[in-house]
Short mmCIF file of C-alpha atoms and ligand atoms in Angstrom, two decimals:
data_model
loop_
_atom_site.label_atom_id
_atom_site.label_comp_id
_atom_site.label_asym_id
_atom_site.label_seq_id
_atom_site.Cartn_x
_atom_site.Cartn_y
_atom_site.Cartn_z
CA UNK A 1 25.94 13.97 28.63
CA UNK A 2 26.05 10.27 28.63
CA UNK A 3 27.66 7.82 25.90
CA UNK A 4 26.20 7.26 22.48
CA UNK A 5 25.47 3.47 22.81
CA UNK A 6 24.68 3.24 19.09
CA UNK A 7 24.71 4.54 15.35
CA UNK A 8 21.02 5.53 14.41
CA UNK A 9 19.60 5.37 10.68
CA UNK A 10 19.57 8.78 8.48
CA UNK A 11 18.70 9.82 5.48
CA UNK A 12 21.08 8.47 2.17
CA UNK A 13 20.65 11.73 0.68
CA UNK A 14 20.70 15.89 1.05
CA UNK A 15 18.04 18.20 0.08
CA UNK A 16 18.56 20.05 -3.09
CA UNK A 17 15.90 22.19 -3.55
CA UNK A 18 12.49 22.32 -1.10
CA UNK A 19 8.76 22.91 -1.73
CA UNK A 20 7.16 25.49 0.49
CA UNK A 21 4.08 24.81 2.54
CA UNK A 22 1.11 26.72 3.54
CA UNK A 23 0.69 27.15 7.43
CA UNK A 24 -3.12 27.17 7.98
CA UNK A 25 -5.23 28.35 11.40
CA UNK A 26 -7.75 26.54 13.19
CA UNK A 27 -10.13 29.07 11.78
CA UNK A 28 -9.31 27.90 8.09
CA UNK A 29 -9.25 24.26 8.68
CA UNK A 30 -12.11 24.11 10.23
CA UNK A 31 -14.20 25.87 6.98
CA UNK A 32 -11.99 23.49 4.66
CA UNK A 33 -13.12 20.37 6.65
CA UNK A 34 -16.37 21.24 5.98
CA UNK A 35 -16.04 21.61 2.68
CA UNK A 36 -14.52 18.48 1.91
CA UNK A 37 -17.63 16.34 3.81
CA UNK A 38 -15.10 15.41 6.53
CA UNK A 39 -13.08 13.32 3.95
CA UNK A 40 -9.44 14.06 3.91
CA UNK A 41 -9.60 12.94 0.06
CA UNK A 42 -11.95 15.69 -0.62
CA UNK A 43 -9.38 18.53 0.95
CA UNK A 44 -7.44 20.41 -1.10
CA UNK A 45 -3.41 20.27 -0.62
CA UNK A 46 -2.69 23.84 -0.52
CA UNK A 47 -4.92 23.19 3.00
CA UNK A 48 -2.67 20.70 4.06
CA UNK A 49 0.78 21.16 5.88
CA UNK A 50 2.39 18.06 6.77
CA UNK A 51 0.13 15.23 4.13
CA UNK A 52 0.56 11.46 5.11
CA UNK A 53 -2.61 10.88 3.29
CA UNK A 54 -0.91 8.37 1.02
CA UNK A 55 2.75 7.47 0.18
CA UNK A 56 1.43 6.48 -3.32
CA UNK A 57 3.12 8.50 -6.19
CA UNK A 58 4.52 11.27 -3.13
CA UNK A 59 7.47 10.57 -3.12
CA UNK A 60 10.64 12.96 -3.62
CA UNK A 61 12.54 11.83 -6.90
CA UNK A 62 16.67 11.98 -6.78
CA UNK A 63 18.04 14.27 -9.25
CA UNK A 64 18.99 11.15 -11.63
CA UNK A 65 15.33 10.19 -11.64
CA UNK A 66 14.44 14.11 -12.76
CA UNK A 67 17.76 13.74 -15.47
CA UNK A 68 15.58 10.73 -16.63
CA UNK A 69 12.68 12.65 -17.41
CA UNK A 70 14.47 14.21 -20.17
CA UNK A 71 15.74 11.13 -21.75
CA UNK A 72 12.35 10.62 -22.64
CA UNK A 73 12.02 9.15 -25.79
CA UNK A 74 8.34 9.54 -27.51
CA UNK A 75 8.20 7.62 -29.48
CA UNK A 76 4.84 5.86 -29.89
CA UNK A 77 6.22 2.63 -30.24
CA UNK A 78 9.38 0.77 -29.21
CA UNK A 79 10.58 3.97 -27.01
CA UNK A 80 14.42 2.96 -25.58
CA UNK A 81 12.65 3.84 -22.04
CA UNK A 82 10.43 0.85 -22.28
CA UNK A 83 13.54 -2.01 -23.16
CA UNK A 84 15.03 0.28 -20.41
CA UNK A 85 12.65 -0.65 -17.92
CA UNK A 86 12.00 -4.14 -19.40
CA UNK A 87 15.98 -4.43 -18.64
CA UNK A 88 15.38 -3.62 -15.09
CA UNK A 89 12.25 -5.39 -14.36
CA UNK A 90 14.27 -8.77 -15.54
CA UNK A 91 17.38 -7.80 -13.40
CA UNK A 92 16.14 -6.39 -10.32
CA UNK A 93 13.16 -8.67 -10.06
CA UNK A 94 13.65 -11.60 -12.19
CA UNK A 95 9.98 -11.36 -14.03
CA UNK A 96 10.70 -12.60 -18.13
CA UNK A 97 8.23 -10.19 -19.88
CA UNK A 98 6.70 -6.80 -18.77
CA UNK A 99 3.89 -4.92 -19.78
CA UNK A 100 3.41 -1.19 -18.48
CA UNK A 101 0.19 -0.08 -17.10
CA UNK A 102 -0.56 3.93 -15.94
CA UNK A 103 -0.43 2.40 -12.26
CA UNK A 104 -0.96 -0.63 -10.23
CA UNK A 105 -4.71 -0.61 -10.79
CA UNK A 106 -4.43 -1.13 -14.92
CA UNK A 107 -2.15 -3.58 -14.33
CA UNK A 108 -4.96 -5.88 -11.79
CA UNK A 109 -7.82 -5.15 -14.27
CA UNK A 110 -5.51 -6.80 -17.39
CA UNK A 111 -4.24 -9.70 -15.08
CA UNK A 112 -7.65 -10.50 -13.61
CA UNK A 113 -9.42 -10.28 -16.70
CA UNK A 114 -7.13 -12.74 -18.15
CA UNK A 115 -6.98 -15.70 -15.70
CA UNK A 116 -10.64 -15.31 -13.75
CA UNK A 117 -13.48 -16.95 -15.24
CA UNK A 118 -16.94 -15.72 -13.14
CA UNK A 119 -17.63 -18.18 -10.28
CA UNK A 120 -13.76 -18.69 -9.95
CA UNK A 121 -12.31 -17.76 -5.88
CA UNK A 122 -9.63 -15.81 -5.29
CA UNK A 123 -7.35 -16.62 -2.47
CA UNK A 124 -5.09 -13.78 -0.49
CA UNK A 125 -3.41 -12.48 2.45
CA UNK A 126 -6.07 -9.79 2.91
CA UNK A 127 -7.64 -8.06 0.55
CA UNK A 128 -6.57 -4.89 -1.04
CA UNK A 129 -9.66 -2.31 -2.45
CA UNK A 130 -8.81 -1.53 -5.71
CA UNK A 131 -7.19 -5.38 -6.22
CA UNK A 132 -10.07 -7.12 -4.58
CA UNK A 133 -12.70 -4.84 -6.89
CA UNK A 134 -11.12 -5.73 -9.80
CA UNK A 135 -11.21 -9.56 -8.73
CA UNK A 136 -15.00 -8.79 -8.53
CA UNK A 137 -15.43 -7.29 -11.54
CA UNK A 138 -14.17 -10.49 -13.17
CA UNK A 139 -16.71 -12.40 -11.69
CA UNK A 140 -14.34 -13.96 -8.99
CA UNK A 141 -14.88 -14.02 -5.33
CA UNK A 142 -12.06 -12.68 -3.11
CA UNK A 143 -11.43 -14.97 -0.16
CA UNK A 144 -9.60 -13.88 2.84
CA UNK A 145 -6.34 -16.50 4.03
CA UNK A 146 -3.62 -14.40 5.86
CA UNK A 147 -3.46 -16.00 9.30
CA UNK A 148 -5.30 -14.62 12.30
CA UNK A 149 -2.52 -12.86 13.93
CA UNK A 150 -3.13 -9.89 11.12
CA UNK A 151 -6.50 -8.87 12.24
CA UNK A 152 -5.43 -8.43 15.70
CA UNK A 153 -3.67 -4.87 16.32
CA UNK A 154 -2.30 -6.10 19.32
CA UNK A 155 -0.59 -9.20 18.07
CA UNK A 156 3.60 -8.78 17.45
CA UNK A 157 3.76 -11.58 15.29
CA UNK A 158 7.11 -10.64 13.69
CA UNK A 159 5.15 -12.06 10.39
CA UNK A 160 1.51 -10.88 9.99
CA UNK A 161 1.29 -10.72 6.30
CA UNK A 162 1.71 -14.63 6.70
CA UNK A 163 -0.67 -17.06 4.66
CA UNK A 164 -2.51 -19.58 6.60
CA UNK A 165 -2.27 -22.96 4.65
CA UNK A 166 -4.82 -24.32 6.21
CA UNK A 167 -7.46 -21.87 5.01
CA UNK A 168 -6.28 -21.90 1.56
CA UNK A 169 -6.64 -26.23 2.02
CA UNK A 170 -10.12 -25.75 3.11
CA UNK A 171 -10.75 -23.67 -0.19
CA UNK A 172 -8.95 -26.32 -2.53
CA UNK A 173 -11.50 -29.03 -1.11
CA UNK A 174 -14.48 -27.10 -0.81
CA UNK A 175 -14.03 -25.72 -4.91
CA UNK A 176 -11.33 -27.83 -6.18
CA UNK A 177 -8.33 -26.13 -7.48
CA UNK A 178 -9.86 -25.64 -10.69
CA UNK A 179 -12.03 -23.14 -9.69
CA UNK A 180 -9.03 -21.45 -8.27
CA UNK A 181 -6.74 -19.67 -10.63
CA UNK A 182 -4.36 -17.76 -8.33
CA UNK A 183 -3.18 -16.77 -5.46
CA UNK A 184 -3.17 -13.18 -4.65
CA UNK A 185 0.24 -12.52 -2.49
CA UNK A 186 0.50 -9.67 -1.39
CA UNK A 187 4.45 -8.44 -0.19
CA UNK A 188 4.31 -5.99 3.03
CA UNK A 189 0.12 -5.77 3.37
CA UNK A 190 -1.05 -2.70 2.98
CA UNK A 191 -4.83 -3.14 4.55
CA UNK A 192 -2.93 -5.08 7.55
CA UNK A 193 -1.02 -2.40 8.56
CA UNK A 194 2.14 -2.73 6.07
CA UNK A 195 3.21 -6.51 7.57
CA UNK A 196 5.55 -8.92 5.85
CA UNK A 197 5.46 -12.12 4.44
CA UNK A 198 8.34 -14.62 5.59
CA UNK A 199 9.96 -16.54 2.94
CA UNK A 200 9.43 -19.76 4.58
CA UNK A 201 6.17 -18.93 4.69
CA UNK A 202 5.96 -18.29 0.75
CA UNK A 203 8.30 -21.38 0.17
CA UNK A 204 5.80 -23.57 1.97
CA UNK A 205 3.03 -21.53 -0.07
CA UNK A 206 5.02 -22.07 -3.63
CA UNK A 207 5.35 -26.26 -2.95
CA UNK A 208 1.52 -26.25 -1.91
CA UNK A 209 0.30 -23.98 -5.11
CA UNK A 210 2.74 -25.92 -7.39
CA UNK A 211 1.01 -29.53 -6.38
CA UNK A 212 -2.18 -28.10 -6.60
CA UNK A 213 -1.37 -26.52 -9.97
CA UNK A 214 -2.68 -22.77 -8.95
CA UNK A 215 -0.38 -19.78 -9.49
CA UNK A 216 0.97 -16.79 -7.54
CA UNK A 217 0.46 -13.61 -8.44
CA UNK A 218 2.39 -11.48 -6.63
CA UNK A 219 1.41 -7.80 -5.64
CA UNK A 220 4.95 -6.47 -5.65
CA UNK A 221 4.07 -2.94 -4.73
CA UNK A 222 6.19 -2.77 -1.40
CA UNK A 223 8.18 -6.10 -1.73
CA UNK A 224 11.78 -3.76 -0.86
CA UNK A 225 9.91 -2.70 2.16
CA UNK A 226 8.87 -6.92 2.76
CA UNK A 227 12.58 -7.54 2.05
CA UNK A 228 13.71 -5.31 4.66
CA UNK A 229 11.80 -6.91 7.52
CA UNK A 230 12.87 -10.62 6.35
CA UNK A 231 16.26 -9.16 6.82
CA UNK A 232 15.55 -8.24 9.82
CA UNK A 233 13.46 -10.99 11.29
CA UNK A 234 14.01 -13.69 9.50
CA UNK A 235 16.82 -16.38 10.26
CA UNK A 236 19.03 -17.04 7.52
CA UNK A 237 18.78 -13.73 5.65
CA UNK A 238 20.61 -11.53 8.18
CA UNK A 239 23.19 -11.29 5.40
CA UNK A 240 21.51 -11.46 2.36
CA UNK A 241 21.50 -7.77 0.63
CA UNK A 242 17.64 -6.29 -0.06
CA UNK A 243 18.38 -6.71 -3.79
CA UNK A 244 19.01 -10.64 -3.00
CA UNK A 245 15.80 -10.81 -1.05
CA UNK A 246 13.76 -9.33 -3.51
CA UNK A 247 15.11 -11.37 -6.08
CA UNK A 248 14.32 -14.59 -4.01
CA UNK A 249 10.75 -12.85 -2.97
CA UNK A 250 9.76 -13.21 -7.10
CA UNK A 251 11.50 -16.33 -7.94
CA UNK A 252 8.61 -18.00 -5.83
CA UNK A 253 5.75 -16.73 -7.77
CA UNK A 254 4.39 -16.87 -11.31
CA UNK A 255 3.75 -13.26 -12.30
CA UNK A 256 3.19 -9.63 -10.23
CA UNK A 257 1.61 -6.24 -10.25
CA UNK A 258 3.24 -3.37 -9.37
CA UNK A 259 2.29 0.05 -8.39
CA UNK A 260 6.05 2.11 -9.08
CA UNK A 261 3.91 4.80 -7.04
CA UNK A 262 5.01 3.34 -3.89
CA UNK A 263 8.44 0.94 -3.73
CA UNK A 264 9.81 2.83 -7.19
CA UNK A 265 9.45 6.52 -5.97
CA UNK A 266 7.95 7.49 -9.22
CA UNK A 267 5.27 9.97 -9.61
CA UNK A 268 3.06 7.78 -11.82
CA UNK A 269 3.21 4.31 -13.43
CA UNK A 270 3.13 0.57 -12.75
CA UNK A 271 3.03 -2.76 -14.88
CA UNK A 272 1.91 -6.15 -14.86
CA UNK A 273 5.12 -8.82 -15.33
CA UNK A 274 4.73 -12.50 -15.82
CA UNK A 275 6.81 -15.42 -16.35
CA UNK A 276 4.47 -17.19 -18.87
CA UNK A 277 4.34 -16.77 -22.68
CA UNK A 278 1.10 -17.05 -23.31
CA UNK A 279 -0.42 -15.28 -20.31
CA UNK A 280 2.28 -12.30 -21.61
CA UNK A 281 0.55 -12.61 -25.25
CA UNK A 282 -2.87 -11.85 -23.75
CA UNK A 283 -2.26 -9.18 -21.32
CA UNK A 284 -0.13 -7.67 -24.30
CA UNK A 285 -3.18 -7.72 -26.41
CA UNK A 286 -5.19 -6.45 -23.41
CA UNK A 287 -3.31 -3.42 -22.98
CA UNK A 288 -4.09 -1.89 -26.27
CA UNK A 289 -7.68 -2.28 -25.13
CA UNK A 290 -7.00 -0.52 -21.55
CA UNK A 291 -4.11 1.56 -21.06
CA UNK A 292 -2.03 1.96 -24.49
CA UNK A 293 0.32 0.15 -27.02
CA UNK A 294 2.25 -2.58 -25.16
CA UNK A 295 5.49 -0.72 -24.93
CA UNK A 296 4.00 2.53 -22.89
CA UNK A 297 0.90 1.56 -21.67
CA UNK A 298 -0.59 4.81 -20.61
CA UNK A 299 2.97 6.63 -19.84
CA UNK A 300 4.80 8.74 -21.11
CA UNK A 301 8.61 7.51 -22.30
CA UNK A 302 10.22 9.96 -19.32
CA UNK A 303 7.67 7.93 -17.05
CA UNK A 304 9.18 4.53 -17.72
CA UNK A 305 12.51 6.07 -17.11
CA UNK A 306 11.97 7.52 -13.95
CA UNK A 307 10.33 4.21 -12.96
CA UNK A 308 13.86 2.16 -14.06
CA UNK A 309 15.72 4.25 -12.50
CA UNK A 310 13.83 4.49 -9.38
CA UNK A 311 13.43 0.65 -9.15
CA UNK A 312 16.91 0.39 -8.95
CA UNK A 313 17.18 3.14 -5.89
CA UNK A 314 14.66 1.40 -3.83
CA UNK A 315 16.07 -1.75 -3.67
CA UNK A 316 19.49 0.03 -1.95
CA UNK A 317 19.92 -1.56 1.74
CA UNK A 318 20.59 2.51 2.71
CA UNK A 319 17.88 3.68 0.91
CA UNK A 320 15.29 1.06 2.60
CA UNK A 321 16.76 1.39 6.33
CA UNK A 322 15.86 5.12 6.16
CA UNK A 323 12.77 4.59 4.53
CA UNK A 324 11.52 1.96 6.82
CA UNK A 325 13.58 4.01 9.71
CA UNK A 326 11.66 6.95 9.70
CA UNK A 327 8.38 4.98 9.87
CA UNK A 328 9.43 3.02 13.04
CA UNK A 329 10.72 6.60 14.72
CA UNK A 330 6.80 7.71 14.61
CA UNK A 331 5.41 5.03 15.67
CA UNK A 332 7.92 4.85 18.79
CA UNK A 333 6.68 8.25 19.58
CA UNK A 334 3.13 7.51 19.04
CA UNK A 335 3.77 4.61 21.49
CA UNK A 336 5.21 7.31 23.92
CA UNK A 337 2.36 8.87 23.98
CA UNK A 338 0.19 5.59 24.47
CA UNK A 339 -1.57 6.56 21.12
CA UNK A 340 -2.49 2.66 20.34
CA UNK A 341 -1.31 1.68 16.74
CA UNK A 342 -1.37 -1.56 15.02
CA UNK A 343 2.33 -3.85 16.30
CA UNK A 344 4.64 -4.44 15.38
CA UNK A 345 5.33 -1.15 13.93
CA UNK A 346 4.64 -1.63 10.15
CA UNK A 347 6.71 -1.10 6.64
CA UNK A 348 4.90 2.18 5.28
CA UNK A 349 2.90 3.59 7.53
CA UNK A 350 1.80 4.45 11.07
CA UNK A 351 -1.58 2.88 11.57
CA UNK A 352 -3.67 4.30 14.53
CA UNK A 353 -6.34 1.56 16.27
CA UNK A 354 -9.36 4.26 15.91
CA UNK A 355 -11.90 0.91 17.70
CA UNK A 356 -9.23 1.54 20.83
CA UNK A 357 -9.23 5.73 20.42
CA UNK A 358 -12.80 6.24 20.55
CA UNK A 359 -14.23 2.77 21.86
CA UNK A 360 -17.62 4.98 22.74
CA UNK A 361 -17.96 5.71 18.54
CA UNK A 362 -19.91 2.41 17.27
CA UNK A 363 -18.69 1.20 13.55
CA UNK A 364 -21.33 2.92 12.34
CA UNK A 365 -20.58 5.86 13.30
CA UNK A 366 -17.61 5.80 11.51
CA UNK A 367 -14.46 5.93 14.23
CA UNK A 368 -11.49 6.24 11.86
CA UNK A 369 -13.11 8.55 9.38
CA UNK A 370 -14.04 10.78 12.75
CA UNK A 371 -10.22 10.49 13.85
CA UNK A 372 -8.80 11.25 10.60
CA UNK A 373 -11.10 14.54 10.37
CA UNK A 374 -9.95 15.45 14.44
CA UNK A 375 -6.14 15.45 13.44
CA UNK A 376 -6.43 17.34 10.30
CA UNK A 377 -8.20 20.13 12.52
CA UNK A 378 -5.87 19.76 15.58
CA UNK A 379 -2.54 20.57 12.88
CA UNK A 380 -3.14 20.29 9.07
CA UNK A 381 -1.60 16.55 9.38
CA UNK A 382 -4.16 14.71 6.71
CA UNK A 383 -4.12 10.91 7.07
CA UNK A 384 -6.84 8.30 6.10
CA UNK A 385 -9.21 6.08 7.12
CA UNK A 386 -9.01 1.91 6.67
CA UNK A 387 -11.94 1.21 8.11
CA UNK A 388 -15.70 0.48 7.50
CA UNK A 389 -15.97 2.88 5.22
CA UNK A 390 -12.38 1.92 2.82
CA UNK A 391 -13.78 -2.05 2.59
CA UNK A 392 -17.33 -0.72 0.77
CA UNK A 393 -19.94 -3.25 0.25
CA UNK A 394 -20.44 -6.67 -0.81
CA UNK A 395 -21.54 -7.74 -4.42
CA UNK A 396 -25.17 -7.97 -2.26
CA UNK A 397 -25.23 -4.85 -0.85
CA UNK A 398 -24.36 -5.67 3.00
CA UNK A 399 -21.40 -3.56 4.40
CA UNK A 400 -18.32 -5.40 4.99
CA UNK A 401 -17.21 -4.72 8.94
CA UNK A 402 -13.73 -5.13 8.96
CA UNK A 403 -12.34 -5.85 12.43
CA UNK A 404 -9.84 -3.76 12.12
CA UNK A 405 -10.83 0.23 11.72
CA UNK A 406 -7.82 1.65 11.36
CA UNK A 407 -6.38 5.86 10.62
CA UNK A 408 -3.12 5.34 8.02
CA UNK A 409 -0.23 7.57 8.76
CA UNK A 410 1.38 7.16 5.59
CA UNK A 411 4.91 8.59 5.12
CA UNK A 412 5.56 10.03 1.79
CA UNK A 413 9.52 8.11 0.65
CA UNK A 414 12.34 10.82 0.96
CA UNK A 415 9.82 14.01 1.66
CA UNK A 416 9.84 14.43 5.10
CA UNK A 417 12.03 15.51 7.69
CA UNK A 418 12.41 14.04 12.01
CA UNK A 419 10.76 17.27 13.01
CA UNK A 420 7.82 17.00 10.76
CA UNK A 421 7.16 13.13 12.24
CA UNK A 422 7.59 15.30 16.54
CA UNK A 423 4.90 17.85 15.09
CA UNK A 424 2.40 14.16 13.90
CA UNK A 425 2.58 12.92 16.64
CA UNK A 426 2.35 15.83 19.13
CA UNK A 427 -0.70 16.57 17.53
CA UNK A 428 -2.39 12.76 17.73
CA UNK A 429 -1.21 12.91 21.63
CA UNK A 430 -3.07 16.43 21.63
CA UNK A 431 -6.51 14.70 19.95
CA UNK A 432 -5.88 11.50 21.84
CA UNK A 433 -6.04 13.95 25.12
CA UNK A 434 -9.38 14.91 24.49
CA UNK A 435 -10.53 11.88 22.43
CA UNK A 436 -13.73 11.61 25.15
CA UNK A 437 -15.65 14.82 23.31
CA UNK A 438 -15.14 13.69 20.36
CA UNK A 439 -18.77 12.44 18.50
CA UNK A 440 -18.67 10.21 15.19
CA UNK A 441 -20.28 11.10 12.07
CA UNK A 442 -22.85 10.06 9.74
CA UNK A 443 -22.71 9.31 5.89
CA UNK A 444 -24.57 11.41 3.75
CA UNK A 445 -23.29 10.68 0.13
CA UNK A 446 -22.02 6.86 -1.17
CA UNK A 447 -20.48 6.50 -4.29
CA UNK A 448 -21.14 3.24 -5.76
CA UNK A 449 -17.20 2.14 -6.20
CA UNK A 450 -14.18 2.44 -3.43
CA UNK A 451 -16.78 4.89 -1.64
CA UNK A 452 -13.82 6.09 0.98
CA UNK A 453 -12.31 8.29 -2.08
CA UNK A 454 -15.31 10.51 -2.84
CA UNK A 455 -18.25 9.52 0.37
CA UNK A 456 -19.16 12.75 2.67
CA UNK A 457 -20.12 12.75 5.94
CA UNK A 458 -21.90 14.90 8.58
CA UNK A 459 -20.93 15.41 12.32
CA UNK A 460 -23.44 13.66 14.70
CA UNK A 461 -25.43 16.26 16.55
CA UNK A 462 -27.20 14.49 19.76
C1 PLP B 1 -1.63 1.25 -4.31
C2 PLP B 1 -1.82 -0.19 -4.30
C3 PLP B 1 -2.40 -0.84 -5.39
C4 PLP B 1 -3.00 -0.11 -6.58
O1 PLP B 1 -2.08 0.64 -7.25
P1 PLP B 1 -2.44 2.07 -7.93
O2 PLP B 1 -1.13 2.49 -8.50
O3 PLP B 1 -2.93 2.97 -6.84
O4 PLP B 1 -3.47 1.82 -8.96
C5 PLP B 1 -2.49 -2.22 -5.34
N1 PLP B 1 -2.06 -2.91 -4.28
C6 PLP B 1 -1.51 -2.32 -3.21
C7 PLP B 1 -1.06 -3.14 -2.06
C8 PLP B 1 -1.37 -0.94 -3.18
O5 PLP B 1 -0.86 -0.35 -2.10
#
């Protein structure tokens, strides 16, 4: 046997107690497929064995998280959880007042309702659906600056989730930065395929926004995840610590919303966190509205401490190399295989090119939905599709055609083991062998909001 040549990443922790899984047949899969309308939202878990479908609220809390849960303290107002949390949001990430939401979504509906007046735009590096929507809903218009690089799968710009200045100039002199009231950063983009932001990138960002007297709001979901590749990649911060990064990551922006479903390993929860007073005295009058009294909003006490406690586990430079570790091992496989997936290699997730899988299925036809059904079948693996039918309509009607149309292979923090990532991507390589039979699908129920969670579709018969 030859030489180790190097020390490879594994897991911080040890299991303590497992969850058992139902093992399905081909037979069985097939009937559940078609009772879900070829949606993998519309399955049932107990039909799925290994479930990438999300790695929002899936993740495996540590035992101190669980010994949280029963410090909860009920109270209905002024539970020690929430000054808890509000101790660690201020630490950890340096925002001055917090205000917990149920997840990340209450948390955009308060902030956008407070700083968009209708007509306004809304700048971002790509949008996000349930962000973008509730930009909409404001009466803003969401308006697309990351830099080209993103929307090319092919493209190994170390720094996709980049902004390019030059769009967000064009906006400023074409509306005037009055008519802009933020700018909607997002840390490790999702819809691109989990890519970071550089920090010179966001310093350049902070000195334009700061002339032109427009915010940042930050959407912090997976800034550890961010952190990790600018320690990576980016000169200067080889030594800098993931809590350090983070840190600087906020310090650049005016406020943030966070879903703790993803970075904090937390079951449920989120909040909205801002650096100004009176922007704080508004969304803290919003919240009662919403989500709850301003020192829960919409969780329960054991929530917010799971969610401190969690915050401070994600930001651990062990914790984050697995994490983002495990993630890179599929998608070397996948590459292995010469399954084609977005590069570089993202923070949270595998994302397949489905436009490159099955070039013969049109848009319309729906390529990643079709893919996402064909793996479920092949194994019981359920991913999702970020494609035509994730980025909905416009406020007109037209369908937005995203150029990228993409399956997510999300991994679930802390859940799963090496051998569950061989069996994923053994069973793309097996769908990929055959991907030439394989006909698209047609949709036969739309839902009027974020479509991809409840739409359902029919195979193409020719
Ligand atoms: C999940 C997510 C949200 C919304 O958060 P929820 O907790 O699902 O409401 C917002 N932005 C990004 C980037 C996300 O991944």
């Amino acid at each position: 046997m030859s030489k180790p040549t190097k020390h490879s990443w594994a897991e911080p922790y040890k299991i303590k107690m497992v969850e058992l899984l139902k093992m399905t047949t081909p037979a069985q899969r097939k009937k559940a497929m078609k009772e879900a309308g070829f949606n993998t939202f519309l399955l049932r878990s107990e039909d799925v064995y290994i479930d990438l479908l999300t790695d929002s609220g899936t993740g495996a809390m540590s035992d101190q998280q669980w010994s949280g849960l029963m410090m909860g303290d009920e109270a209905y107002a002024g539970s020690r959880n929430f000054y808890h949390l509000e101790e660690t949001v201020r630490e950890i990430y340096g925002y001055k007042y917090l205000v917990p939401t149920h997840q990340g979504r209450g948390a955009e509906n308060i902030i956008s309702k407070i700083l968009i007046k209708p007509g306004d735009i809304v700048p971002g590096n790509m949008y996000f659906t349930t962000t973008r929507l509730h930009q909409e809903l404001a009466g803003g218009r969401f308006e697309d600056i990351i830099i080209d690089e993103a929307h090319d799968p092919e493209n190994e710009f170390p720094f996709k989730g980049n902004i390019d200045l030059n769009k967000l100039e064009k906006l400023v002199k074409k509306y005037g930065a009055k008519k802009i009231p933020y700018v909607s950063m997002a840390t490790s983009v999702n819809m691109a395929g989990g890519q970071p932001i550089s920090l010179k990138n966001l310093k350049e960002l902070r000195a334009y926004t700061k002339k032109h007297g427009i915010r940042i709001i930050h959407d912090m979901t997976r800034v550890a995840e961010n952190a990790h590749f600018i320690q990576q990649r980016e000169k200067g911060y080889e030594h800098k610590t993931i809590r350090e990064i983070v840190k600087e990551i906020c310090s650049l922006t005016n406020g943030a919303t966070m879903s703790a479903k993803k970075d904090a390993i937390v079951n449920i929860g989120g909040f909205l966190a801002v650096n100004d007073w009176d922007v704080f005295e508004e969304a803290r009058n919003l919240v009662v509205v919403y989500e709850g009294l301003h020192t829960y909003g919409g969780l329960a006490g054991r929530d917010m401490e799971a969610m401190a406690i969690g915050i401070r586990e994600s930001v651990s430079d062990a914790h984050i190399h697995a994490r983002v570790g495990q993630v890179i091992y599929l998608g070397e496989k996948m590459i292995e295989y010469g399954v084609p997936i977005v590069k570089p290699i993202g923070g949270h997730g595998i994302f397949v090119d489905a436009k490159k899988f099955l070039p013969h299925i049109p848009q319309d036809h729906f390529p990643a939905q079709t893919l996402a059904a064909e793996i479920y079948l092949d194994s019981g693996v359920r991913t999702m599709e970020r494609g035509v039918v994730s980025a909905g309509r416009k406020p007109n009607g037209e369908n937005y055609y995203p150029k990228l149309e993409l399956v997510r292979f999300t991994i679930p923090r802390r859940v799963y083991t090496q051998a569950h990532m061989d069996v994923v991507a053994e069973s793309t390589a097996m769908v990929f062998e055959k991907r030439n039979k394989i006909k698209g699908l047609k949709m036969i129920y739309e839902p009027k909001y974020l479509r991809f969670f409840q739409a359902r579709f029919e195979r193409i018969t020719d």
